[in-house]
Each structure stands twice: as structure tokens, then as C-alpha cells.
PDB file of C-alpha atoms and ligand atoms in Angstrom:
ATOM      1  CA  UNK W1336     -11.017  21.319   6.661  1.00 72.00           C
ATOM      2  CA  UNK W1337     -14.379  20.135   7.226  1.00 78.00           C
ATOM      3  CA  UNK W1338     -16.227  18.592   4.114  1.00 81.00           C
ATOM      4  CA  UNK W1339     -19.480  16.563   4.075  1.00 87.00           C
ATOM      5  CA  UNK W1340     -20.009  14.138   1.808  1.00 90.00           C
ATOM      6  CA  UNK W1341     -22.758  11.740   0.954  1.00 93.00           C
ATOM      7  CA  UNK W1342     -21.851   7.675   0.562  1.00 95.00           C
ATOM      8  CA  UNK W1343     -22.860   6.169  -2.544  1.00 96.00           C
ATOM      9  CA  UNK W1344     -24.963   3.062  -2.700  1.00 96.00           C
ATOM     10  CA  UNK W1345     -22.244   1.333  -3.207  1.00 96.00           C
ATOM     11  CA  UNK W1346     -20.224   2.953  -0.382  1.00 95.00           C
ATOM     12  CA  UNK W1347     -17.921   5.134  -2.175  1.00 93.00           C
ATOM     13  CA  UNK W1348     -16.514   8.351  -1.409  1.00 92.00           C
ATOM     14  CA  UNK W1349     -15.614  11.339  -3.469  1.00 92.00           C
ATOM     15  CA  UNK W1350     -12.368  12.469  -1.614  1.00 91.00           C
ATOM     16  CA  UNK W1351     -12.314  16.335  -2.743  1.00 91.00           C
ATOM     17  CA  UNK W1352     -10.044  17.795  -4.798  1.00 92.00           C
ATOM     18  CA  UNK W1353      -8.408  19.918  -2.706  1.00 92.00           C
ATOM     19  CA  UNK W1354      -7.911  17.066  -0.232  1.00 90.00           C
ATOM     20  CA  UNK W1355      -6.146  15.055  -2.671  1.00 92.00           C
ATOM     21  CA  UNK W1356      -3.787  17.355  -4.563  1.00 92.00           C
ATOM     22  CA  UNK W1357      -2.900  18.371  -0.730  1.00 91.00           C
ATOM     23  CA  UNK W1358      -1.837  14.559   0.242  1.00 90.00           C
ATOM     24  CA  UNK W1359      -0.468  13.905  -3.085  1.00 90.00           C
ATOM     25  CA  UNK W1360      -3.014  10.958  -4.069  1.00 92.00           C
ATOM     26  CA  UNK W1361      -3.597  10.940  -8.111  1.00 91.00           C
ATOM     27  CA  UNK W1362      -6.333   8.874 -10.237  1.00 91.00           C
ATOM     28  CA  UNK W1363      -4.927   5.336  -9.775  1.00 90.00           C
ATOM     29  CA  UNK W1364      -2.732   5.964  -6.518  1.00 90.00           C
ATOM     30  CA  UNK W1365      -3.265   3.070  -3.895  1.00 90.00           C
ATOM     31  CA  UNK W1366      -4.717   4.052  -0.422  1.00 93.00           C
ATOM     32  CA  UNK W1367      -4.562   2.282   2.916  1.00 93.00           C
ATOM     33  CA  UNK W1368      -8.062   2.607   4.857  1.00 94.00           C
ATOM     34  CA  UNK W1369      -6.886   2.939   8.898  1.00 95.00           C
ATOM     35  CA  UNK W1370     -10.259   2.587  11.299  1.00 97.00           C
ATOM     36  CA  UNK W1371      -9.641   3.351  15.248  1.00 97.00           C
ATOM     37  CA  UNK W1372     -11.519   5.256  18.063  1.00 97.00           C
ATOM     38  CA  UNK W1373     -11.484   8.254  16.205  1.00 96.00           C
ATOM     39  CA  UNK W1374     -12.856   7.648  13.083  1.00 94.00           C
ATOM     40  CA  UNK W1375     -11.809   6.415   9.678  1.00 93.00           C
ATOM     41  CA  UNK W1376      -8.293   7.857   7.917  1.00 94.00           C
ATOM     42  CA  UNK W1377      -7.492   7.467   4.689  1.00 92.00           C
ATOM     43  CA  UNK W1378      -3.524   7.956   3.904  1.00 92.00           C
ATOM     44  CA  UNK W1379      -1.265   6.972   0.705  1.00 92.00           C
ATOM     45  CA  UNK W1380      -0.116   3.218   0.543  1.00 93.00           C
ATOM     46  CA  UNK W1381       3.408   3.186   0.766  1.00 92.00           C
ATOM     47  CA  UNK W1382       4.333  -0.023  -0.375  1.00 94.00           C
ATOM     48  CA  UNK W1383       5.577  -2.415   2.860  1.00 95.00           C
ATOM     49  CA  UNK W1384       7.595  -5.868   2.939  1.00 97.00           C
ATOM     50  CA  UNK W1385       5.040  -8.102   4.295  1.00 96.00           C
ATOM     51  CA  UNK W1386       7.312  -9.907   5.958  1.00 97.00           C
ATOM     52  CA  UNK W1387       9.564  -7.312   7.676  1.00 97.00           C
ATOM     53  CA  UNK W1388       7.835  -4.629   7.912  1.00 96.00           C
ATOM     54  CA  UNK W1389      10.529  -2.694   5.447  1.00 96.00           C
ATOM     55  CA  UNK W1390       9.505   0.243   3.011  1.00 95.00           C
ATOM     56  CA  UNK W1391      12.894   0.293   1.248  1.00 96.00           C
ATOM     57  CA  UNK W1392      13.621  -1.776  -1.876  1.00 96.00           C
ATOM     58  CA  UNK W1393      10.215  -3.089  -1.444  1.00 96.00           C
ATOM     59  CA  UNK W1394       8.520  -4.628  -4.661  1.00 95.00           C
ATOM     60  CA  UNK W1395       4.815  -6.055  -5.553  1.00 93.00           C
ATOM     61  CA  UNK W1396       4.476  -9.552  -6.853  1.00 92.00           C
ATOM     62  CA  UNK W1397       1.411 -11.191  -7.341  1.00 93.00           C
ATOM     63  CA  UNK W1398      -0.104  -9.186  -4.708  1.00 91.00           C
ATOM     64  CA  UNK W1399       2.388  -9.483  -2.348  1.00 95.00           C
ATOM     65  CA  UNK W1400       5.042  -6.773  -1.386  1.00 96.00           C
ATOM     66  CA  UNK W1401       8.036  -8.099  -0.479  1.00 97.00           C
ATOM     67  CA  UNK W1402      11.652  -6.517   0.519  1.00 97.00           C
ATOM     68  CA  UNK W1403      15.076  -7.506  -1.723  1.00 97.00           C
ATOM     69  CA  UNK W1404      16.095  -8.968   1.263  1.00 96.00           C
ATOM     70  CA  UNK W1405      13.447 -10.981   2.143  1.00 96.00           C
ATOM     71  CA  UNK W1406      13.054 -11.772  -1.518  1.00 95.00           C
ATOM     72  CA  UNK W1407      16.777 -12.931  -1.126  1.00 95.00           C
ATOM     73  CA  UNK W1408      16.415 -14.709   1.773  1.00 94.00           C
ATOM     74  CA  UNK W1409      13.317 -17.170   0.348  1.00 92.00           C
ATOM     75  CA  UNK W1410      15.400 -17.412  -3.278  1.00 92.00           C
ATOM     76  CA  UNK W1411      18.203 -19.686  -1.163  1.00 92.00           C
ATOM     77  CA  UNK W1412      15.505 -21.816  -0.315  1.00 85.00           C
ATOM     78  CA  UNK W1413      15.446 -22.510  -3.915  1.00 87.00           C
ATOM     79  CA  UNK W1414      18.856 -22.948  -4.215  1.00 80.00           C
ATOM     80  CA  UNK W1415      21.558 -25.571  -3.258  1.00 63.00           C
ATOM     81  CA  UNK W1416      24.108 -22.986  -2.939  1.00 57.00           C
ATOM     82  CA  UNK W1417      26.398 -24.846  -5.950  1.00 60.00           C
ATOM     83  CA  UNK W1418      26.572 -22.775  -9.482  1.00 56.00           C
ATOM     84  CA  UNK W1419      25.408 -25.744 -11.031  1.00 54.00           C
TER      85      UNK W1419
HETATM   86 ZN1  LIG D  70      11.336  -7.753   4.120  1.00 84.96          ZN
END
């Protein structure tokens, strides 16, 4: 599909409709902006553990996605491993 589109002055976009029902991105869905040789891509966010580079179990916290794992893992810094 080849669309043109004009950017605003304030350098938006209007993805077209078709385009977005067809890659499953709804008012309010995040997006992740991808620039190489070839152009610009726009795809879906899928959330990603900052740390490990895991999409499973992966939450957002203060703007930060993080893994259980990881999560986990920096909780027993917090802890002195008694159950007091
Ligand atoms: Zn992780």
C-alpha cells in the first residue's frame, strides 16, 4: 500500500485507517518508532524487560518495563533473606 501523507506543523502523522485496523493499533495503543537505511517503520510496542530483553511477564512501573524475574531479582536486594 502506498499512501501519501502530509506532516503536520507539529510533525504528526495520520496513520490511515486501513493501516491501523490491519496492524491491530487502536486510539491509545503504544508504538515503537524504528529509523534505519530504509526509511522510518512504525510497529506496535510490545512491552520489553529493560533489563533482559524479555517480553513475557513483563510489567510497566514508573516508566520502566521490567520482567517478574528481574523484578525478583532487584526485590532480594531489599531483603535480608530472614522473615523478619
Ligand atoms: Zn528481565
Amino acid at each position: 500500500m502506498l499512501t501519501h501523507k502530509k506532516v503536520t506543523k507539529s510533525g504528526g502523522i495520520t496513520i490511515p485507517r486501513a493501516v491501523r485496523q490491519g496492524a491491530g493499533i487502536l486510539p491509545g495503543t503504544a508504538v515503537d518508532i524504528i529509523t534505519d537505511e530504509a526509511g522510518i517503520h512504525i510497529t506496535k510496542h510490545v512491552p520489553t524487560c529493560f533489563h533482559c530483553g524479555s517480553v513475557d511477564d513483563v510489567i510497566s512501573r514508573f516508566e520502566i518495563e521490567i520482567c517478574k524475574s528481574c523484578a525478583e531479582a532487584l526485590l532480594e536486594g531489599f531483603t535480608d533473606g530472614t522473615d523478619e
